[in-house]
Amino acid sequence: MGKYRVAVDVGGTFTDVFVFDEKSKDIFIAKTASTPTNPEIGVINGIEAANISGDDISVFSHGTTAGTNALIERKLPKTALVTTKGFRDVTEIRRGTKLDLWDAYKDVAPPYIRRRDRFEINERVDYSGNILVSVDEQEVIELARILKRRNVESIAISFMNAYVNGDNERSVKEILQRELPDVYISSSSEVLPEIFEHERTSTTIINSVLGPKVTKYIDVLQNQIKAKGYDGEILVLHSGGGVMTSENVQKYAGRLASSGIAAGAIASKYIAELCGFKNAIGLDMGGTSTDISLVYDGELKTTKEWYIEYGYPIGFPSIEIMTIGAGGGSIARIDKGGSLRNGPESAGSEPGPACYDLGGTEPTNTDANLILGRLNESLLGGEMTLNKDASQKALEPICEMYGYNEFEAANAILKVANANMSDALRLISVRKGYDPRDFALVAFGGAGALHSAYLAKELSIPKVIVPAHPGVAAALGCLLVDFRHDLTKTYVANTEDIETDTIEQEFLKMEQEAIKLLKNEGIDKKSMNLIRHLEMRYVGQWRSLEVTVGRHLTSLDAALENFHKEHERAYAFSNPDQSVEVYGFRIEAVGIVPKPELPKEEPVGTLIEALREYRNVYFEETGGFINTPIYHRPSVPVGSIISGPAVVEQLDSTVIIPPDFVAKVDNYKNIIISLKGVVE
């Protein structure tokens, strides 16, 4: 058995590696450039950069952007849809909505499956699950012949009302698997047995188009790591904030559509709890984008209304994350109206910001931070040197447009970036009924700590937490997750009519399936935690809210009371006299696994010993450049108090403490930043 727990998070710019030594409790990290064309190469490079061999690894956990990127880039296998006669165009009709309500000329992206590859079967199930028209085997065999001739690699099956009775879907799947044994097949009754044909069909299609690609990627990675000596399972993070084995990845490939993004949210929750905060907003700012999540009362908020491309929803439960195009590589530009904009376009890792000297010529947030002295010209422990002259040249068009000098232009770029992120923070908090003043801001990613203090000031967030290893915090999140599956079922009934025994029986059926999934992943019964949720809504409503319920229900009174309270919090309205109906059931099946415990540190050395140099750094609030102390973060002892202005540098990130802020280092080496006069 190895002694290292290894987690790898593949981002758009960097691949991050977090290594925890189970015996010594030591932590070490590595960062390598991502390889978008073959992401497994970046993973292997990261493991090699950490200088460990495969047989030293006891647990390998992995967050990947392979699914997300495949959908965005449309690099997908040839896939067919098989559906009920008359419903071939459900995925193209969608809901008839647009992302921008006022743009009549901007169309929604085309369906993932072209119309010529969507086929109809003569079958019918009524609303209550009665089979009115059974499947004709010869019709399916003929369809298989056509699909084989077209070299189809994957098939999605989605029949009307299959959510209440999936027998016809199962019959078709069995025939197609027999006739086309090498083709990947998903059926909606297995993937997402829920009402609403568009959402169910869309999720099944996404599961199917990702299946072959994601499965191949995991297989290649598994073989390459095995060749290095690791013979355990690759645990893959999924959208719901848990991990799956490679076997379940094959069945639920669509859950990897936001795999890497979820890791940062999990890490922010853990770090906030270490610091004593039950409410936290996670700010994961990388090279390409910023991912924002919210923890309330110790729980990450989840959603079932999400997508990678608008118009094609994914119905799997997912940690609620808002992603905006604001990263270190986000490009600043002047729009047609003469306004300064920032993002969402990014220079990424290739060619990267102008200062990378890899061919990039447009100004980015990284270039702006370098010009203002906030970033060192030497990064990643001296492995990367930034070219300030290239950054200055990239800023020239903005300087000429507004009559700025290079420092004013750089400061303006960062102010626009901060405004974009502040708006996103308001959307995930204020707009959903949460007061930012009740939260801590957990800032991580390679660039999060460069901007976090200004965002906190804008939203009156009292504390900013910068973890010990902010640049690889998302990778840490991959080590903090349990096995998790979410099983759902639509069931509509008025709470006045439904018997609690009926609810109990439905939950018991779902729990049996959940236990089977967890057993297949090696989880013993003592480590299983099955949490029940009821979807509820006022009669006549379209949307529902989820309420957690206990086992052995004898009454719905407590569930109804909690529903009214949650409705009041979410929408500033509730009506206890209004009839409520149950809309569906969900089982949150968690297989608890041992997690690394980060060690507490004792003070070693002094803050003066951690001081490396003084550098002129630009702060608008001081009227320009000010001689600023630069600290080496690994040498900063716990218990230290750092008064701004100050810069704290480390391998994977840079922390900015503005002039009117002060920071304290806790026993876990987290830097907690607050306005002067507020620090405890």
XYZ file of C-alpha atoms in Angstrom, residues 144-583:
440
model
C -30.078 -1.135 -35.640
C -29.162 -1.962 -39.225
C -29.494 1.719 -40.212
C -27.475 2.910 -37.223
C -24.712 0.423 -37.983
C -24.537 1.614 -41.586
C -24.205 5.203 -40.353
C -21.324 4.264 -37.999
C -23.146 5.547 -34.922
C -20.948 5.366 -31.794
C -23.550 6.202 -29.162
C -27.333 6.072 -28.752
C -29.732 7.989 -26.484
C -33.177 6.463 -25.861
C -35.915 8.750 -24.525
C -39.589 7.773 -24.747
C -42.617 9.741 -23.627
C -43.704 8.864 -20.076
C -40.751 6.491 -19.629
C -40.178 8.161 -16.270
C -43.204 6.346 -14.868
C -42.655 3.042 -16.743
C -39.368 2.328 -18.524
C -40.208 -1.167 -19.839
C -40.372 -0.103 -23.496
C -37.052 1.706 -23.192
C -35.456 -1.352 -21.590
C -36.748 -3.575 -24.406
C -35.267 -1.316 -27.077
C -31.964 -1.026 -25.219
C -31.648 -4.815 -24.898
C -32.253 -5.315 -28.628
C -29.841 -2.556 -29.662
C -27.152 -3.856 -27.304
C -27.532 -7.295 -28.828
C -27.345 -5.970 -32.396
C -24.717 -3.244 -31.740
C -22.505 -4.579 -28.921
C -19.778 -1.922 -29.368
C -22.117 1.083 -29.199
C -22.627 3.128 -26.010
C -26.337 3.312 -25.043
C -28.190 5.427 -22.450
C -31.905 5.343 -21.653
C -33.809 8.129 -19.919
C -35.549 5.798 -17.439
C -32.128 4.769 -16.103
C -30.385 8.132 -16.357
C -33.107 10.516 -15.129
C -36.604 9.058 -14.477
C -38.300 12.450 -14.138
C -41.205 14.274 -15.753
C -40.705 16.945 -18.475
C -39.635 15.357 -21.725
C -37.237 18.123 -22.797
C -35.138 18.105 -19.624
C -35.113 14.308 -19.474
C -34.249 13.944 -23.163
C -31.573 16.634 -22.974
C -29.887 14.961 -19.988
C -29.977 11.556 -21.696
C -28.485 13.007 -24.888
C -25.668 14.692 -22.958
C -25.007 11.445 -21.100
C -24.777 9.670 -24.456
C -22.579 12.162 -26.304
C -20.121 12.230 -23.389
C -20.169 8.485 -22.682
C -17.657 7.225 -25.275
C -15.299 10.191 -24.900
C -15.203 10.300 -21.101
C -14.982 6.518 -20.798
C -12.047 6.415 -23.220
C -10.284 9.244 -21.373
C -10.655 7.517 -17.988
C -9.505 4.181 -19.478
C -6.388 5.775 -21.015
C -5.580 7.583 -17.755
C -6.150 4.407 -15.728
C -3.740 2.470 -17.969
C -1.074 5.175 -17.834
C -1.197 5.443 -14.046
C -1.248 1.660 -13.748
C 1.931 1.566 -15.838
C 3.525 3.765 -13.182
C 2.624 1.294 -10.447
C -0.791 2.405 -9.158
C -3.274 -0.461 -9.264
C -6.175 1.143 -7.383
C -9.341 2.800 -8.664
C -9.367 6.269 -10.176
C -12.016 8.176 -8.230
C -13.642 10.787 -10.449
C -15.389 13.834 -9.029
C -18.885 14.497 -10.384
C -21.213 17.496 -10.463
C -23.064 16.585 -7.270
C -19.943 16.911 -5.148
C -19.101 13.221 -4.768
C -16.854 10.722 -6.495
C -17.577 7.740 -8.708
C -15.479 4.790 -9.762
C -14.680 4.338 -13.450
C -17.446 1.700 -13.669
C -20.149 4.205 -12.716
C -18.589 6.889 -14.926
C -19.627 4.684 -17.851
C -23.260 4.773 -16.718
C -23.462 8.420 -15.638
C -20.956 10.160 -17.922
C -23.112 13.306 -18.020
C -22.378 13.929 -14.357
C -18.800 14.795 -15.337
C -19.999 17.872 -17.233
C -18.941 20.030 -14.268
C -16.521 17.671 -12.538
C -13.585 20.024 -12.020
C -15.753 22.991 -11.050
C -17.338 21.179 -8.083
C -13.974 20.477 -6.412
C -13.360 24.119 -5.562
C -16.776 24.472 -3.926
C -16.101 21.459 -1.715
C -12.712 22.866 -0.722
C -14.214 26.266 0.167
C -16.770 24.617 2.476
C -14.052 22.625 4.250
C -11.725 25.608 4.648
C -14.531 27.829 5.976
C -15.440 25.197 8.565
C -11.795 24.987 9.675
C -11.962 28.725 10.347
C -15.283 28.496 12.199
C -17.634 29.802 9.493
C -20.864 27.971 8.594
C -21.740 30.515 5.898
C -19.208 31.077 3.126
C -18.931 32.189 -0.474
C -16.261 30.419 -2.499
C -14.294 32.455 -5.053
C -12.209 30.193 -7.291
C -10.398 32.447 -9.759
C -8.125 30.622 -12.154
C -6.498 31.479 -15.426
C -9.645 31.352 -17.567
C -12.706 31.832 -15.366
C -14.020 32.441 -11.859
C -16.305 29.900 -10.185
C -18.482 31.155 -7.328
C -20.295 28.864 -4.875
C -22.274 29.356 -1.680
C -22.381 27.455 1.626
C -25.280 28.269 3.946
C -25.565 26.821 7.431
C -22.846 24.301 6.610
C -24.468 23.008 3.412
C -23.464 23.623 -0.190
C -26.422 24.834 -2.229
C -27.390 22.520 -5.067
C -29.477 22.896 -8.199
C -31.041 20.820 -10.941
C -31.296 23.730 -13.355
C -27.906 24.002 -15.009
C -26.301 23.634 -18.408
C -23.055 23.966 -20.282
C -24.775 25.487 -23.323
C -28.039 27.356 -22.853
C -31.108 25.469 -24.070
C -29.772 22.009 -23.222
C -30.360 21.454 -19.476
C -28.657 18.763 -17.405
C -31.010 17.315 -14.805
C -28.467 15.654 -12.525
C -28.222 17.406 -9.144
C -25.208 19.688 -9.126
C -23.508 21.988 -6.672
C -24.822 25.433 -7.539
C -21.909 27.289 -9.090
C -21.853 30.517 -11.052
C -19.066 30.718 -13.602
C -18.028 33.952 -15.272
C -15.278 34.746 -17.752
C -12.995 36.503 -15.281
C -9.602 34.900 -14.782
C -5.957 35.801 -14.840
C -5.983 35.363 -18.607
C -9.218 37.318 -19.253
C -8.642 39.801 -22.059
C -9.313 43.520 -21.623
C -10.647 45.230 -24.737
C -12.441 48.333 -25.958
C -15.917 47.637 -27.318
C -17.563 49.321 -30.305
C -19.077 51.972 -28.040
C -15.686 52.920 -26.633
C -16.173 51.271 -23.229
C -13.507 49.211 -21.491
C -14.504 45.562 -21.124
C -12.904 42.590 -19.381
C -13.523 38.991 -20.501
C -15.174 36.623 -21.088
C -12.596 35.869 -23.793
C -9.408 34.470 -22.305
C -5.845 34.020 -23.487
C -5.823 30.662 -21.656
C -2.522 28.815 -21.403
C -1.858 28.962 -25.159
C -0.797 31.623 -26.066
C -1.502 33.019 -22.592
C -1.158 36.616 -21.346
C 1.259 38.878 -23.205
C 3.785 38.626 -20.351
C 4.069 34.853 -20.859
C 5.995 35.580 -24.094
C 4.236 32.713 -25.878
C 2.637 34.786 -28.621
C -0.147 36.563 -26.736
C -0.480 40.255 -27.623
C -3.691 41.353 -25.865
C -3.750 42.773 -22.313
C -5.042 40.511 -19.542
C -5.607 40.724 -15.794
C -2.246 39.037 -15.281
C -0.538 41.736 -17.345
C -2.307 44.431 -15.305
C -1.253 42.905 -11.978
C 2.334 42.640 -13.229
C 2.417 46.293 -14.331
C 1.144 47.408 -10.899
C 3.855 45.444 -9.106
C 1.385 43.064 -7.487
C 2.844 40.073 -9.281
C 6.492 39.121 -9.162
C 8.274 38.818 -12.482
C 9.316 35.318 -11.378
C 6.551 32.762 -10.725
C 6.214 29.065 -9.878
C 9.399 29.061 -7.823
C 11.429 30.587 -10.634
C 10.193 28.190 -13.341
C 8.267 30.971 -15.127
C 9.560 34.463 -15.901
C 7.112 37.202 -16.875
C 7.989 39.856 -19.455
C 6.838 43.261 -18.178
C 7.826 44.981 -21.435
C 5.376 42.741 -23.337
C 2.623 43.709 -20.873
C 3.357 47.410 -21.381
C 3.127 47.013 -25.143
C -0.194 45.160 -24.834
C -1.640 48.052 -22.796
C -0.793 50.724 -25.377
C -4.193 50.720 -27.208
C -6.030 51.319 -23.893
C -3.600 54.076 -22.897
C -4.093 55.805 -26.257
C -7.887 55.470 -26.133
C -8.348 57.024 -22.693
C -5.203 59.111 -22.303
C -3.988 56.920 -19.449
C -0.457 56.094 -18.486
C 0.293 52.368 -18.235
C -0.440 52.238 -14.486
C -3.806 53.970 -14.788
C -4.719 51.618 -17.646
C -3.753 48.549 -15.610
C -5.722 49.794 -12.609
C -8.778 50.432 -14.809
C -8.584 46.873 -16.179
C -8.619 45.427 -12.667
C -11.482 47.672 -11.555
C -13.620 46.384 -14.440
C -12.696 42.785 -13.582
C -13.594 43.388 -9.924
C -16.926 44.940 -10.938
C -17.772 41.826 -12.998
C -16.982 39.537 -10.087
C -18.882 41.718 -7.603
C -21.979 41.459 -9.788
C -21.658 37.673 -9.845
C -21.255 37.561 -6.058
C -24.491 39.563 -5.704
C -26.325 37.194 -8.048
C -25.447 34.113 -6.010
C -26.132 35.768 -2.649
C -28.357 38.870 -2.571
C -30.567 37.765 -5.450
C -31.202 34.433 -3.725
C -32.122 35.974 -0.387
C -28.720 35.830 1.378
C -26.968 38.801 3.006
C -23.231 38.856 2.104
C -22.501 40.446 5.484
C -23.341 37.075 7.085
C -20.688 35.235 5.068
C -16.942 34.798 4.816
C -15.293 34.939 1.382
C -12.971 31.988 0.698
C -10.557 33.119 -2.019
C -8.475 30.616 -3.919
C -7.328 29.618 -7.373
C -4.157 31.117 -8.779
C -5.653 34.629 -8.958
C -8.395 34.745 -6.286
C -6.260 36.272 -3.536
C -5.135 39.095 -5.852
C -8.679 40.491 -5.995
C -10.558 39.161 -2.946
C -10.039 42.040 -0.482
C -11.520 44.562 -2.932
C -14.528 42.317 -3.587
C -15.145 41.887 0.139
C -15.015 45.637 0.653
C -17.488 46.232 -2.176
C -20.038 43.775 -0.718
C -19.320 44.466 2.994
C -18.170 40.868 3.525
C -16.376 40.996 6.894
C -13.709 38.302 6.397
C -11.631 36.916 3.542
C -10.019 33.488 4.014
C -7.053 32.583 1.827
C -6.148 28.897 2.371
C -2.597 27.692 2.829
C -2.411 26.446 -0.773
C -4.894 28.599 -2.706
C -3.643 27.740 -6.168
C -4.375 24.042 -5.684
C -7.362 24.274 -3.311
C -9.645 22.728 -5.933
C -7.332 19.711 -6.036
C -7.611 19.512 -2.235
C -11.385 19.417 -2.724
C -10.995 16.176 -4.679
C -9.578 14.529 -1.532
C -12.401 15.726 0.696
C -15.326 14.100 -1.092
C -17.279 10.956 -0.368
C -18.842 8.533 -2.803
C -22.203 9.997 -3.692
C -25.191 9.179 -5.862
C -28.449 11.065 -6.294
C -31.502 9.004 -7.180
C -34.665 10.829 -8.153
C -38.228 9.969 -9.052
C -41.191 12.107 -10.071
C -44.323 11.523 -7.997
C -47.084 14.152 -8.014
C -49.742 14.077 -5.302
C -51.457 16.517 -2.938
C -50.124 16.276 0.631
C -53.716 16.009 1.835
C -54.255 12.862 -0.249
C -50.961 10.994 -0.153
C -50.391 8.377 2.550
C -47.086 8.455 4.429
C -46.882 4.667 3.933
C -46.829 5.266 0.171
C -43.962 7.735 0.541
C -42.106 5.283 2.792
C -42.414 2.469 0.253
C -41.141 4.644 -2.594
C -38.149 5.730 -0.525
C -37.358 2.141 0.443
C -37.291 1.063 -3.224
C -34.905 3.898 -4.094
C -32.709 3.124 -1.085
C -32.243 -0.454 -2.243
C -30.877 0.801 -5.546
C -28.673 3.325 -3.737
C -27.227 0.631 -1.454
C -26.448 -1.515 -4.491
C -24.526 1.349 -6.141
C -22.483 2.018 -3.004
C -21.766 -1.678 -2.451
C -20.386 -1.906 -5.991
C -17.944 0.832 -5.037
C -16.688 -1.078 -2.010
C -18.579 0.868 0.670
C -19.691 -1.168 3.696
C -23.124 -0.583 5.182
C -21.772 1.182 8.299
C -20.268 3.875 6.072
C -23.468 4.521 4.117
C -25.612 7.562 4.792
C -28.944 7.718 2.954
C -30.621 11.123 3.134
C -34.227 11.565 2.012
C -35.564 14.674 0.293
C -39.081 15.605 -0.813
C -39.657 17.977 -3.724
C -42.657 20.146 -2.768
C -44.576 23.074 -4.256
C -47.782 25.016 -3.816
C -50.582 23.576 -5.949
C -50.513 25.395 -9.281
C -46.804 26.267 -9.103
C -44.347 25.283 -11.818
C -41.162 25.186 -9.726
C -40.558 23.206 -6.563
C -38.386 23.418 -3.438
C -36.581 20.567 -1.763
C -37.147 19.655 1.882
C -35.118 17.107 3.849
C -37.168 14.526 5.740
C -36.321 11.830 8.248
C -36.734 8.084 8.024
C -39.932 6.242 8.990
C -42.290 9.091 8.152
C -45.515 9.106 10.147
C -46.551 12.678 9.331
C -45.802 15.415 6.801
C -46.344 18.238 9.312
C -42.636 18.957 9.849
C -41.931 18.785 6.096
C -44.750 21.251 5.388
C -43.502 23.656 8.050
C -39.973 23.540 6.608
C -41.320 24.030 3.095
C -43.175 27.219 4.087
C -40.047 28.543 5.846
C -37.803 27.826 2.867
C -40.309 29.399 0.481
C -40.355 32.539 2.651
C -36.558 32.713 2.683
C -36.176 32.114 -1.046
C -39.027 34.272 -2.334
C -40.009 36.528 0.616
C -43.437 34.905 0.497
C -45.261 31.909 1.931
C -48.868 30.918 2.471
C -49.449 28.182 5.069
C -53.130 28.116 4.106
C -52.366 27.191 0.493
C -52.477 23.528 -0.533
C -49.088 21.895 -1.090
C -48.252 18.944 -3.273
C -45.384 16.475 -3.344
C -43.622 16.676 -6.686
